[in-house]
Coordinates of N, CA and C in Angstrom, one line a residue:
M1 N -25.7 -3.8 -57.3 CA -26.4 -4.9 -57.3 C -25.9 -5.7 -58.7
S2 N -25.4 -7.0 -58.7 CA -25.2 -7.8 -59.8 C -26.4 -8.5 -60.0
A3 N -26.5 -9.3 -61.4 CA -27.6 -9.7 -61.9 C -27.8 -11.2 -60.7
A4 N -26.9 -11.6 -60.7 CA -26.7 -13.0 -59.7 C -27.2 -12.5 -58.2
Q5 N -27.4 -11.3 -57.7 CA -28.0 -11.2 -56.4 C -29.2 -10.8 -56.3
T6 N -29.8 -10.6 -57.2 CA -31.6 -10.1 -57.2 C -32.4 -11.2 -57.3
D7 N -33.4 -10.8 -56.8 CA -34.5 -11.9 -56.8 C -35.6 -11.6 -57.9
L8 N -35.7 -13.2 -59.0 CA -36.3 -13.0 -59.4 C -38.1 -12.7 -59.4
S9 N -38.5 -12.9 -58.5 CA -40.0 -12.5 -58.0 C -40.1 -11.1 -57.7
Q10 N -39.2 -10.3 -57.9 CA -39.1 -8.7 -58.0 C -39.3 -8.1 -59.6
H11 N -39.2 -9.3 -60.5 CA -39.1 -8.8 -61.7 C -40.4 -8.9 -62.6
T12 N -40.6 -8.4 -64.0 CA -41.4 -8.3 -65.0 C -40.6 -9.8 -65.6
P13 N -41.8 -10.5 -66.2 CA -41.6 -11.9 -66.6 C -40.3 -11.7 -67.7
M14 N -40.4 -10.6 -68.6 CA -39.2 -10.2 -69.3 C -37.7 -10.2 -68.7
M15 N -37.9 -9.6 -67.8 CA -36.3 -9.4 -66.7 C -36.3 -11.0 -66.3
Q16 N -37.0 -11.7 -65.7 CA -37.0 -12.7 -65.3 C -36.4 -13.8 -66.6
Q17 N -36.9 -13.9 -67.6 CA -36.4 -14.4 -68.5 C -34.8 -14.0 -68.8
Y18 N -34.8 -12.9 -69.0 CA -33.1 -12.4 -69.1 C -32.4 -13.1 -67.8
L19 N -32.6 -12.9 -66.6 CA -32.2 -13.4 -65.4 C -31.7 -14.8 -65.4
K20 N -32.4 -15.4 -66.0 CA -32.1 -16.9 -66.4 C -31.2 -17.2 -67.3
I21 N -31.4 -16.4 -68.1 CA -30.4 -16.4 -69.5 C -28.8 -16.1 -68.8
K22 N -28.8 -15.0 -68.2 CA -27.5 -14.2 -67.7 C -27.0 -15.6 -66.7
G23 N -27.9 -16.3 -66.0 CA -27.3 -17.2 -65.1 C -26.4 -18.1 -65.5
E24 N -27.1 -18.5 -66.9 CA -26.5 -19.3 -67.5 C -25.2 -19.0 -68.2
H25 N -25.1 -17.7 -68.3 CA -23.9 -17.0 -68.5 C -23.1 -16.3 -68.1
P26 N -22.5 -16.6 -66.8 CA -22.1 -15.6 -65.7 C -20.8 -15.0 -66.0
N27 N -20.2 -15.3 -66.9 CA -18.8 -15.2 -67.4 C -18.9 -14.4 -68.6
E28 N -19.9 -14.1 -69.5 CA -20.1 -13.5 -70.7 C -20.8 -12.2 -70.6
L29 N -20.3 -11.2 -71.2 CA -21.4 -10.2 -71.5 C -22.8 -10.5 -72.3
V30 N -24.0 -10.7 -71.7 CA -25.1 -11.2 -72.5 C -25.7 -9.7 -73.4
F31 N -25.7 -9.7 -74.7 CA -26.3 -9.1 -75.4 C -27.7 -9.6 -76.2
Y32 N -28.8 -8.8 -75.2 CA -30.0 -9.5 -74.9 C -30.8 -8.8 -76.3
R33 N -31.4 -9.1 -77.5 CA -32.1 -8.9 -78.3 C -33.6 -8.3 -77.9
M34 N -33.6 -6.8 -78.0 CA -35.2 -6.5 -77.8 C -35.4 -5.4 -79.0
G35 N -36.1 -6.4 -80.0 CA -36.6 -5.2 -80.9 C -35.5 -4.8 -82.1
D36 N -34.9 -3.7 -81.9 CA -33.8 -3.5 -83.2 C -32.6 -3.1 -82.2
F37 N -32.3 -3.2 -80.8 CA -31.1 -3.4 -80.0 C -30.9 -4.6 -79.3
Y38 N -29.6 -4.5 -78.9 CA -29.1 -5.3 -78.1 C -29.4 -4.7 -76.7
E39 N -29.6 -5.1 -75.7 CA -29.5 -4.5 -74.3 C -28.9 -5.2 -73.5
L40 N -28.0 -4.7 -72.4 CA -27.4 -5.0 -71.7 C -27.8 -4.5 -70.4
F41 N -27.7 -5.5 -69.0 CA -28.1 -5.0 -67.8 C -27.1 -5.2 -66.6
Y42 N -27.3 -4.9 -65.5 CA -26.5 -4.7 -64.6 C -25.3 -4.6 -64.8
D43 N -24.2 -5.2 -64.3 CA -22.9 -5.2 -64.3 C -22.2 -5.2 -65.9
D44 N -22.9 -5.8 -66.6 CA -22.7 -6.1 -68.1 C -23.0 -4.7 -68.9
A45 N -24.0 -3.9 -68.1 CA -24.5 -2.6 -68.8 C -23.4 -1.6 -68.3
K46 N -22.5 -1.8 -67.2 CA -21.7 -0.8 -66.6 C -20.5 -1.2 -67.4
K47 N -20.0 -2.3 -67.6 CA -18.8 -2.8 -68.5 C -19.2 -2.2 -69.8
A48 N -20.2 -2.5 -70.3 CA -20.4 -2.1 -71.8 C -20.2 -0.8 -72.4
A49 N -20.8 0.1 -71.1 CA -20.9 2.0 -71.1 C -19.4 2.4 -71.0
E50 N -18.6 1.6 -70.2 CA -17.1 1.7 -69.9 C -16.2 1.7 -71.0
F51 N -16.3 0.5 -71.5 CA -15.6 0.2 -72.9 C -16.1 0.8 -74.2
L52 N -17.2 0.9 -74.1 CA -17.5 1.5 -75.7 C -17.8 2.8 -75.5
D53 N -17.9 3.6 -74.5 CA -18.6 5.0 -74.3 C -19.7 5.2 -74.6
I54 N -20.4 4.5 -74.4 CA -22.3 4.4 -74.7 C -22.7 4.9 -73.5
T55 N -23.9 5.5 -73.4 CA -24.8 6.0 -72.2 C -25.3 4.9 -71.6
L56 N -25.3 5.1 -69.9 CA -25.8 4.1 -69.1 C -26.8 4.7 -68.6
T57 N -28.1 3.8 -68.9 CA -29.4 4.5 -68.0 C -29.9 3.4 -67.1
A58 N -31.4 3.5 -67.1 CA -31.8 2.4 -66.1 C -33.0 1.9 -66.6
R59 N -33.7 0.8 -66.0 CA -35.0 0.2 -66.5 C -35.5 -0.4 -65.3
G60 N -36.7 0.2 -64.8 CA -37.5 -0.4 -63.6 C -36.4 -0.1 -62.2
Q61 N -36.8 -1.3 -61.6 CA -35.8 -1.6 -59.9 C -35.8 -3.1 -59.8
S62 N -34.8 -2.9 -58.9 CA -34.7 -4.1 -58.1 C -34.2 -3.6 -56.7
G63 N -34.8 -4.4 -55.9 CA -34.7 -4.2 -54.3 C -34.8 -2.4 -54.0
G64 N -35.5 -1.7 -55.0 CA -35.8 -0.4 -54.7 C -34.5 0.7 -55.4
N65 N -33.9 0.0 -56.4 CA -32.7 0.3 -56.7 C -32.7 0.4 -58.4
P66 N -32.5 1.3 -58.9 CA -32.8 1.0 -60.5 C -31.8 0.2 -61.3
I67 N -32.3 -0.7 -62.2 CA -31.3 -1.6 -63.1 C -30.8 -1.0 -64.3
P68 N -29.4 -0.9 -64.1 CA -28.4 -0.5 -65.0 C -28.6 -1.3 -66.5
M69 N -28.8 -0.1 -67.3 CA -29.2 -0.8 -68.7 C -28.3 0.2 -69.8
A70 N -27.7 -0.4 -70.6 CA -27.1 0.1 -72.0 C -27.6 -0.6 -72.9
G71 N -27.4 -0.1 -74.5 CA -27.9 -0.7 -75.6 C -27.2 -0.2 -76.7
V72 N -27.1 -1.3 -77.8 CA -26.6 -0.7 -79.0 C -27.2 -1.7 -80.3
P73 N -27.6 -0.3 -81.4 CA -28.4 -0.8 -82.2 C -27.7 -2.5 -83.0
F74 N -28.9 -3.2 -83.2 CA -28.4 -4.5 -84.1 C -27.9 -4.5 -84.9
H75 N -28.1 -3.3 -85.9 CA -27.5 -3.1 -87.3 C -26.2 -2.6 -87.3
S76 N -25.4 -2.5 -85.9 CA -24.2 -2.1 -86.1 C -23.6 -2.8 -84.7
A77 N -24.1 -3.7 -84.3 CA -23.7 -4.6 -83.3 C -22.1 -5.2 -83.4
E78 N -22.0 -5.6 -84.9 CA -20.5 -6.3 -84.9 C -19.5 -5.5 -84.6
G79 N -19.6 -4.2 -84.8 CA -18.3 -3.1 -84.7 C -18.0 -3.1 -82.9
Y80 N -19.6 -2.9 -82.3 CA -19.4 -2.9 -80.8 C -18.7 -4.2 -80.2
I81 N -19.3 -5.1 -80.8 CA -18.9 -6.8 -80.2 C -17.2 -6.9 -80.2
A82 N -16.7 -6.5 -81.9 CA -15.3 -6.4 -81.7 C -14.6 -5.6 -80.9
R83 N -15.1 -4.7 -80.4 CA -14.3 -3.8 -79.4 C -14.2 -4.6 -78.3
L84 N -15.4 -5.1 -77.8 CA -15.6 -5.7 -76.4 C -14.5 -6.9 -76.7
V85 N -14.6 -7.7 -77.3 CA -13.6 -8.7 -77.5 C -12.4 -8.6 -77.4
R86 N -11.9 -7.3 -78.3 CA -10.7 -7.0 -78.1 C -9.9 -6.6 -76.8
S87 N -10.8 -6.0 -76.3 CA -10.5 -5.4 -75.0 C -10.5 -6.8 -74.0
G88 N -10.6 -8.1 -74.1 CA -10.5 -9.1 -73.5 C -11.7 -9.6 -73.1
Q89 N -13.2 -9.2 -73.2 CA -14.2 -9.6 -72.9 C -15.0 -10.7 -73.6
S90 N -15.9 -11.7 -73.1 CA -16.7 -12.5 -74.0 C -18.1 -12.3 -74.2
I91 N -18.7 -12.4 -75.1 CA -20.2 -12.1 -75.5 C -20.8 -13.2 -75.6
A92 N -22.2 -13.4 -74.8 CA -22.8 -14.1 -75.4 C -24.4 -13.6 -76.2
I93 N -24.6 -13.9 -77.1 CA -25.7 -13.1 -78.5 C -26.8 -13.9 -78.1
C94 N -27.8 -13.4 -77.5 CA -28.8 -14.2 -77.2 C -30.2 -13.3 -78.1
E95 N -30.8 -14.2 -78.9 CA -31.6 -13.8 -79.9 C -32.9 -13.9 -79.6
Q96 N -34.1 -13.4 -80.6 CA -35.3 -13.7 -80.1 C -35.5 -14.6 -81.4
I97 N -36.1 -15.8 -80.6 CA -36.4 -17.2 -81.6 C -38.0 -17.6 -81.6
G98 N -38.7 -16.8 -80.9 CA -40.2 -17.2 -80.6 C -40.7 -16.3 -81.7
D99 N -42.1 -16.1 -82.1 CA -43.0 -15.4 -82.7 C -43.7 -14.5 -81.5
P100 N -43.9 -13.1 -81.9 CA -44.1 -12.2 -81.0 C -45.6 -12.1 -81.2
A101 N -46.2 -12.7 -82.2 CA -47.4 -12.5 -82.7 C -48.3 -13.6 -81.8
T102 N -47.4 -14.7 -81.5 CA -48.2 -16.0 -80.9 C -47.6 -16.1 -79.4
S103 N -47.0 -15.2 -79.3 CA -46.4 -15.3 -77.7 C -47.3 -14.7 -76.7
K104 N -47.7 -15.4 -75.7 CA -48.5 -15.2 -74.6 C -47.7 -14.2 -73.4
G105 N -46.6 -14.7 -73.5 CA -45.5 -14.0 -72.3 C -44.5 -13.3 -73.2
P106 N -43.5 -13.3 -72.5 CA -42.1 -12.8 -73.4 C -41.6 -13.6 -74.6
V107 N -41.1 -13.0 -75.5 CA -40.6 -13.6 -76.9 C -39.7 -14.6 -76.3
E108 N -39.5 -15.9 -76.9 CA -38.7 -16.8 -76.5 C -37.6 -16.5 -77.1
R109 N -36.7 -16.5 -76.2 CA -34.9 -16.3 -76.5 C -34.0 -17.3 -76.3
Q110 N -32.9 -17.0 -76.9 CA -31.8 -18.2 -76.3 C -30.6 -17.9 -76.6
V111 N -29.5 -18.1 -76.3 CA -28.0 -17.7 -76.7 C -27.6 -18.5 -77.8
V112 N -27.4 -18.1 -79.1 CA -27.2 -18.4 -80.2 C -25.6 -18.7 -80.5
R113 N -24.9 -17.8 -79.9 CA -23.6 -17.8 -80.1 C -22.7 -17.2 -79.0
I114 N -21.4 -17.7 -78.7 CA -20.8 -17.0 -77.7 C -19.5 -16.9 -78.5
V115 N -19.1 -15.6 -78.4 CA -17.6 -14.8 -79.0 C -16.9 -14.5 -77.7
T116 N -15.7 -15.2 -78.1 CA -14.3 -15.0 -77.1 C -12.9 -14.4 -77.8
P117 N -12.4 -14.2 -77.1 CA -10.8 -13.7 -77.7 C -10.7 -14.5 -78.6
G118 N -10.4 -15.8 -78.2 CA -9.5 -16.9 -79.0 C -10.6 -17.8 -80.0
T119 N -11.6 -17.3 -80.0 CA -12.7 -18.0 -81.0 C -13.4 -17.2 -82.0
L120 N -12.5 -16.1 -82.2 CA -13.5 -15.4 -83.2 C -12.8 -16.0 -84.5
S121 N -14.1 -16.1 -85.7 CA -14.0 -16.5 -86.9 C -14.4 -15.5 -87.7
D122 N -15.1 -14.5 -87.9 CA -15.6 -13.9 -88.6 C -14.7 -13.0 -89.4
E123 N -14.6 -12.7 -90.3 CA -13.6 -11.3 -90.9 C -14.2 -10.1 -90.5
A124 N -15.5 -9.7 -89.9 CA -15.7 -8.5 -89.7 C -15.0 -8.2 -88.6
F125 N -14.5 -9.3 -87.5 CA -14.5 -9.2 -86.2 C -12.8 -9.2 -85.9
L126 N -12.2 -9.9 -87.2 CA -10.7 -10.4 -87.1 C -10.1 -9.1 -87.5
E127 N -8.6 -8.5 -86.9 CA -7.7 -7.7 -87.2 C -6.9 -8.4 -88.3
D128 N -6.7 -7.6 -89.1 CA -5.7 -8.1 -90.0 C -4.4 -8.4 -89.9
R129 N -4.2 -9.9 -90.4 CA -2.6 -10.1 -90.2 C -2.4 -10.3 -88.9
R130 N -3.6 -10.8 -88.0 CA -3.3 -11.3 -86.6 C -3.9 -12.5 -86.2
D131 N -2.9 -13.5 -85.9 CA -3.4 -15.0 -85.7 C -4.4 -14.8 -84.3
N132 N -5.4 -15.4 -84.5 CA -6.4 -15.3 -83.2 C -6.2 -16.6 -82.3
L133 N -5.4 -16.7 -81.6 CA -4.9 -17.7 -80.9 C -5.7 -18.1 -79.6
L134 N -6.2 -19.3 -79.7 CA -6.6 -19.8 -78.2 C -6.0 -20.6 -77.7
V135 N -5.5 -20.4 -76.4 CA -4.3 -21.5 -75.8 C -4.9 -22.2 -74.3
S136 N -4.3 -23.2 -74.2 CA -4.7 -23.7 -73.0 C -3.4 -24.6 -72.6
I137 N -3.2 -24.3 -71.3 CA -2.1 -24.6 -70.3 C -2.7 -25.8 -69.3
Y138 N -2.2 -26.7 -69.0 CA -2.3 -27.8 -68.0 C -1.2 -28.0 -67.2
S139 N -1.0 -27.8 -65.9 CA 0.4 -28.1 -65.3 C 0.2 -29.3 -64.4
H140 N 1.0 -30.3 -64.5 CA 1.3 -31.6 -63.8 C 2.6 -31.4 -63.2
K141 N 3.1 -31.5 -62.0 CA 4.3 -31.7 -61.5 C 5.5 -30.9 -62.2
D142 N 5.3 -29.6 -62.3 CA 6.1 -28.7 -62.7 C 6.4 -28.8 -64.3
R143 N 5.5 -29.6 -64.8 CA 5.5 -29.5 -66.3 C 4.5 -29.3 -66.6
F144 N 4.3 -28.9 -68.3 CA 3.1 -28.0 -68.6 C 2.8 -28.4 -70.1
G145 N 1.4 -29.0 -70.1 CA 0.9 -29.1 -71.4 C 0.3 -28.0 -71.9
F146 N 0.8 -27.8 -73.3 CA 0.4 -26.7 -73.9 C -0.2 -26.6 -75.4
A147 N -1.4 -26.2 -75.6 CA -1.9 -26.4 -76.8 C -2.4 -25.2 -77.2
S148 N -2.2 -24.9 -78.6 CA -2.8 -23.8 -79.3 C -3.6 -24.0 -80.5
L149 N -4.8 -23.2 -80.8 CA -5.7 -23.6 -81.5 C -5.9 -22.1 -82.4
D150 N -5.8 -21.8 -83.6 CA -6.0 -20.5 -84.4 C -7.6 -21.1 -85.1
I151 N -8.4 -20.3 -84.8 CA -9.8 -20.9 -85.0 C -10.1 -20.6 -86.7
S152 N -9.7 -19.0 -87.0 CA -9.7 -18.7 -88.3 C -9.1 -19.5 -89.2
S153 N -8.0 -20.1 -89.0 CA -7.2 -21.1 -90.3 C -7.3 -22.5 -89.8
G154 N -7.8 -22.8 -88.6 CA -8.1 -24.6 -87.9 C -6.3 -25.0 -87.5
R155 N -5.4 -24.1 -87.6 CA -4.4 -24.5 -87.2 C -4.2 -25.1 -85.6
F156 N -3.8 -26.1 -85.3 CA -3.6 -26.7 -84.0 C -2.4 -27.3 -83.7
A157 N -1.8 -27.1 -82.6 CA -0.6 -27.6 -82.4 C -0.3 -28.0 -80.8
V158 N 0.3 -28.8 -80.5 CA 0.4 -29.1 -79.3 C 1.9 -29.5 -78.6
S159 N 2.2 -29.2 -77.4 CA 3.8 -29.3 -77.1 C 3.8 -29.7 -75.5
E160 N 4.6 -30.2 -75.3 CA 5.0 -30.3 -73.6 C 6.2 -29.5 -73.2
L161 N 6.1 -28.8 -72.0 CA 7.2 -27.8 -71.7 C 8.0 -28.4 -70.5
D162 N 9.1 -28.2 -70.3 CA 9.8 -29.0 -69.2 C 9.9 -28.1 -67.8
N163 N 9.7 -26.3 -68.2 CA 9.5 -25.6 -66.7 C 9.1 -24.3 -67.2
L164 N 8.8 -23.6 -65.9 CA 8.1 -22.6 -66.3 C 8.8 -21.5 -67.5
E165 N 10.0 -21.1 -67.3 CA 10.9 -20.3 -68.2 C 10.3 -20.6 -69.6
A166 N 10.1 -22.1 -70.2 CA 9.6 -22.3 -71.3 C 8.1 -21.9 -71.5
L167 N 7.4 -22.1 -70.5 CA 5.8 -21.7 -70.8 C 5.8 -20.0 -71.1
Q168 N 6.5 -19.4 -70.1 CA 6.8 -18.0 -70.2 C 7.1 -17.5 -71.8
G169 N 8.2 -18.3 -72.0 CA 8.7 -17.6 -73.4 C 7.7 -18.1 -74.5
E170 N 6.9 -19.4 -74.4 CA 6.0 -19.6 -75.6 C 4.7 -18.5 -75.3
L171 N 4.5 -18.0 -74.2 CA 3.5 -17.3 -74.2 C 3.9 -15.7 -75.0
Q172 N 5.0 -15.6 -74.4 CA 5.7 -14.4 -75.3 C 5.7 -14.3 -76.4
R173 N 6.0 -15.5 -77.1 CA 6.1 -15.8 -78.7 C 4.7 -15.6 -79.5
L174 N 3.8 -16.3 -78.9 CA 2.6 -16.3 -79.7 C 1.7 -15.4 -79.3
R175 N 1.4 -14.5 -78.1 CA 0.7 -13.4 -77.4 C -0.7 -14.0 -78.0
P176 N -1.2 -14.9 -77.3 CA -2.5 -15.7 -77.6 C -3.5 -14.5 -77.2
A177 N -4.7 -14.3 -77.8 CA -5.9 -13.8 -77.6 C -6.7 -14.0 -76.2
E178 N -6.7 -15.6 -76.2 CA -7.2 -16.0 -74.9 C -6.5 -17.2 -74.3
I179 N -6.5 -17.2 -73.3 CA -5.7 -18.3 -72.3 C -6.6 -18.9 -71.4
L180 N -6.7 -20.4 -71.5 CA -7.6 -21.0 -70.6 C -6.7 -21.9 -69.6
V181 N -6.9 -21.9 -68.4 CA -6.3 -22.5 -67.4 C -7.6 -23.0 -66.5
S182 N -6.9 -23.9 -65.8 CA -7.4 -24.6 -64.5 C -7.6 -23.5 -63.4
E183 N -8.6 -23.8 -62.6 CA -8.9 -23.1 -61.2 C -8.1 -23.1 -60.4
D184 N -7.0 -23.9 -60.4 CA -6.4 -24.5 -59.7 C -4.7 -24.3 -60.1
F185 N -5.0 -23.5 -61.0 CA -3.6 -23.1 -61.8 C -2.6 -22.6 -60.7
P186 N -1.3 -23.2 -60.6 CA -0.7 -22.3 -59.4 C 0.4 -21.6 -59.9
Y187 N 0.7 -20.8 -61.1 CA 1.5 -19.8 -61.6 C 0.7 -18.6 -62.2
G188 N -0.4 -18.2 -61.4 CA -1.3 -17.1 -62.1 C -0.6 -15.9 -62.2
D189 N 0.6 -15.6 -61.7 CA 1.5 -14.5 -62.0 C 2.1 -14.2 -63.4
I190 N 2.5 -15.5 -64.0 CA 3.0 -15.3 -65.3 C 1.7 -15.0 -66.3
L191 N 0.6 -14.9 -66.0 CA -0.3 -14.5 -66.8 C -0.8 -12.9 -66.9
D192 N -0.3 -12.3 -65.8 CA -0.1 -10.5 -65.9 C 0.1 -10.0 -66.6
G193 N -0.8 -9.2 -67.3 CA -0.3 -8.4 -68.7 C -1.2 -9.0 -69.9
Y194 N -1.7 -10.4 -69.7 CA -2.4 -10.7 -70.8 C -4.2 -10.6 -70.6
T195 N -4.6 -10.4 -71.7 CA -6.0 -10.6 -71.7 C -6.8 -11.5 -71.8
G196 N -8.1 -11.5 -72.0 CA -8.7 -13.0 -72.0 C -8.3 -14.2 -71.2
I197 N -7.9 -14.2 -69.9 CA -7.7 -15.4 -69.3 C -8.7 -15.9 -68.5
R198 N -9.2 -17.2 -68.9 CA -10.2 -17.9 -68.2 C -10.1 -19.2 -67.5
R199 N -10.6 -19.0 -66.1 CA -10.2 -20.0 -65.4 C -11.7 -20.9 -65.4
Q200 N -11.2 -22.2 -65.4 CA -12.2 -23.3 -65.9 C -12.4 -24.5 -64.5
G201 N -13.2 -25.2 -64.3 CA -13.3 -26.4 -63.5 C -11.9 -27.4 -63.8
P202 N -11.1 -27.8 -62.7 CA -10.2 -28.8 -63.3 C -10.6 -30.0 -63.8
W203 N -11.8 -30.4 -63.5 CA -12.7 -31.7 -63.7 C -12.7 -31.6 -65.6
L204 N -12.6 -30.1 -66.1 CA -12.4 -30.2 -67.4 C -11.5 -30.9 -68.3
Y205 N -10.2 -31.1 -67.7 CA -9.0 -31.5 -68.0 C -8.9 -32.9 -67.8
E206 N -9.5 -33.4 -67.3 CA -9.6 -34.9 -66.9 C -9.1 -35.6 -68.1
A207 N -8.2 -36.9 -68.0 CA -7.5 -37.5 -69.5 C -8.9 -38.4 -69.9
D208 N -9.5 -38.9 -68.7 CA -10.9 -39.8 -69.5 C -11.7 -39.0 -70.3
S209 N -12.1 -38.0 -70.0 CA -12.9 -37.0 -70.7 C -12.1 -36.4 -72.1
A210 N -11.0 -36.3 -71.9 CA -10.4 -36.0 -73.1 C -10.3 -37.1 -74.2
H211 N -10.1 -38.5 -73.6 CA -9.7 -39.6 -74.5 C -11.1 -39.6 -74.9
R212 N -12.4 -39.4 -74.6 CA -13.7 -39.7 -75.2 C -13.9 -38.6 -76.2
V213 N -13.7 -37.4 -76.1 CA -13.8 -36.4 -76.8 C -13.0 -36.5 -78.0
L214 N -11.6 -36.8 -78.0 CA -10.8 -36.6 -78.9 C -10.9 -38.0 -80.0
T215 N -11.5 -39.2 -79.4 CA -11.7 -40.3 -80.3 C -13.1 -40.1 -81.3
Q216 N -13.8 -39.3 -80.6 CA -15.1 -39.1 -81.2 C -15.0 -38.1 -82.4
Q217 N -14.3 -36.9 -82.0 CA -14.1 -36.1 -83.2 C -12.6 -36.7 -84.4
L218 N -11.9 -37.4 -83.8 CA -11.1 -37.8 -84.9 C -11.9 -39.2 -85.6
Q219 N -12.8 -39.8 -85.1 CA -13.2 -40.8 -85.5 C -12.6 -41.9 -85.4
V220 N -11.6 -42.7 -84.2 CA -10.8 -43.4 -84.0 C -11.5 -44.0 -82.6
R221 N -11.0 -45.3 -82.7 CA -11.4 -45.9 -81.4 C -10.5 -45.8 -80.3
D222 N -9.0 -45.6 -80.6 CA -7.9 -45.0 -79.7 C -7.1 -44.1 -80.7
L223 N -6.2 -43.6 -79.6 CA -5.2 -42.8 -79.9 C -3.7 -43.1 -80.2
T224 N -3.7 -44.3 -80.0 CA -2.1 -45.1 -79.8 C -1.4 -44.6 -81.3
G225 N -1.9 -44.3 -82.2 CA -1.2 -44.0 -83.5 C -0.9 -42.5 -83.4
F226 N -1.5 -41.4 -82.4 CA -0.9 -40.5 -82.5 C -0.1 -39.9 -80.9
G227 N 0.2 -40.9 -80.6 CA 1.4 -40.7 -79.4 C 1.0 -39.7 -78.4
C228 N 0.0 -39.8 -78.1 CA -0.8 -38.6 -77.1 C -0.3 -39.2 -75.8
E229 N -0.1 -38.0 -74.8 CA 0.2 -38.3 -73.4 C -0.7 -37.4 -72.9
D230 N -1.0 -37.8 -71.5 CA -1.6 -37.2 -70.8 C -2.3 -35.5 -70.9
L231 N -1.0 -35.1 -70.7 CA -1.1 -33.6 -70.9 C -1.5 -33.1 -72.2
H232 N -0.9 -33.7 -73.3 CA -1.6 -33.6 -74.2 C -2.8 -33.8 -74.6
L233 N -3.4 -34.7 -74.2 CA -4.8 -35.2 -74.2 C -5.7 -34.1 -73.5
A234 N -5.4 -33.9 -72.1 CA -6.0 -32.7 -71.8 C -6.3 -31.2 -72.3
N235 N -5.4 -30.8 -72.7 CA -5.6 -29.5 -73.6 C -6.1 -29.4 -74.5
R236 N -6.1 -31.0 -75.5 CA -6.6 -31.1 -76.8 C -8.1 -31.0 -76.8
Q237 N -8.4 -31.9 -75.7 CA -9.6 -31.8 -75.2 C -10.4 -30.8 -74.8
Y238 N -9.9 -29.9 -74.3 CA -10.5 -28.9 -73.5 C -10.8 -27.8 -74.6
L239 N -9.4 -27.4 -75.4 CA -9.6 -26.6 -76.7 C -10.7 -27.0 -77.6
I240 N -11.0 -28.4 -77.8 CA -11.9 -28.6 -78.8 C -13.4 -28.5 -78.2
H241 N -13.5 -28.7 -77.0 CA -14.8 -28.3 -76.1 C -15.2 -27.0 -76.3
R242 N -14.2 -26.2 -75.9 CA -14.5 -24.7 -75.9 C -14.7 -24.2 -77.2
A243 N -14.3 -24.8 -78.4 CA -14.5 -24.3 -79.7 C -15.9 -24.7 -80.1
F244 N -16.3 -26.1 -79.8 CA -17.7 -26.1 -80.2 C -18.5 -25.7 -79.2
K245 N -18.5 -25.2 -77.8 CA -19.3 -24.6 -76.9 C -19.5 -23.1 -77.5
T246 N -18.5 -22.5 -77.9 CA -18.8 -21.3 -78.6 C -19.3 -21.4 -80.2
R247 N -19.4 -22.4 -80.5 CA -20.0 -22.6 -81.8 C -19.1 -22.1 -83.3
T248 N -17.7 -22.4 -82.9 CA -16.9 -21.8 -84.0 C -16.4 -23.1 -84.6
L249 N -16.7 -24.1 -84.3 CA -16.4 -25.0 -84.9 C -17.6 -26.4 -85.0
S250 N -18.0 -26.8 -86.3 CA -18.6 -27.7 -86.6 C -18.0 -29.3 -86.5
S251 N -19.1 -30.2 -86.3 CA -18.5 -31.4 -85.9 C -18.9 -32.6 -87.1
P252 N -18.2 -33.5 -87.6 CA -16.7 -33.9 -87.1 C -15.9 -32.8 -87.5
W253 N -14.9 -32.9 -86.5 CA -13.6 -32.0 -87.0 C -12.3 -32.7 -86.9
K254 N -11.5 -33.1 -88.0 CA -10.3 -33.7 -87.9 C -9.1 -32.7 -87.9
L255 N -8.4 -33.5 -87.3 CA -6.9 -32.6 -87.1 C -6.0 -33.6 -87.8
D256 N -5.1 -32.8 -88.5 CA -3.8 -33.2 -89.3 C -3.0 -34.0 -88.3
D257 N -2.9 -35.1 -88.4 CA -1.7 -36.4 -87.9 C -0.5 -35.3 -87.4
S258 N 0.2 -35.0 -88.5 CA 1.4 -34.0 -88.2 C 1.2 -33.1 -86.9
E259 N 0.0 -32.5 -86.9 CA -0.2 -31.8 -85.4 C -0.3 -32.2 -84.2
L260 N -0.6 -33.8 -84.3 CA -0.9 -34.4 -82.6 C 0.2 -34.9 -82.0
G261 N 1.4 -35.0 -82.8 CA 2.4 -35.8 -81.8 C 3.0 -34.7 -80.6

């Protein structure tokens, strides 16, 4: 049974808190802080045990079945997180932000950071001499908008590709750590062999939303001076949206004019 399938009423207040947080982060492994450990539950625990070769145990029951659980020590968590992310997993780090001495129920917790293959910026997580590229692809009438962002250096580039072969060549050249595409992206076969594939709602690539986000971050009224087309806009907006969501970029963020054309 997965966390999404369980009934909240069957659980203790602490597990109810965890399940609500997990419901907000269904695509990430939730590292849930409990004292000196980060604990994972349900399918997250099974994945962590498999990738990290750590012990899978159980905590309580759900629907009469034990709840799978695995944990890693807080003081050595960075190494475990790095291994998971390099294998294509994304991590939501959930910390205790309340005071145990004054909490009447479970200590208040919230996700303070999301770590994904394409948004690593800490030296502890990065492999030497390896670009940590986050790539977004948007398809429209057999043409492709292609944007890449290197979080560690801030390098940002965008291009339009005229055919599928050109897209394949660019992916092979860059070997990105994370690839973002719309849920309705029609060329999923070309992504076989890549890790860190994230499929997102197509509304996140809408031009109106792209225009709003980019003008805010570039601190301009319009984008006429940058020569942006819709394919460019959609990818730029979503890459920036993703970077802010994972808390690896701070606002405002200025892009080099030469990177925008």
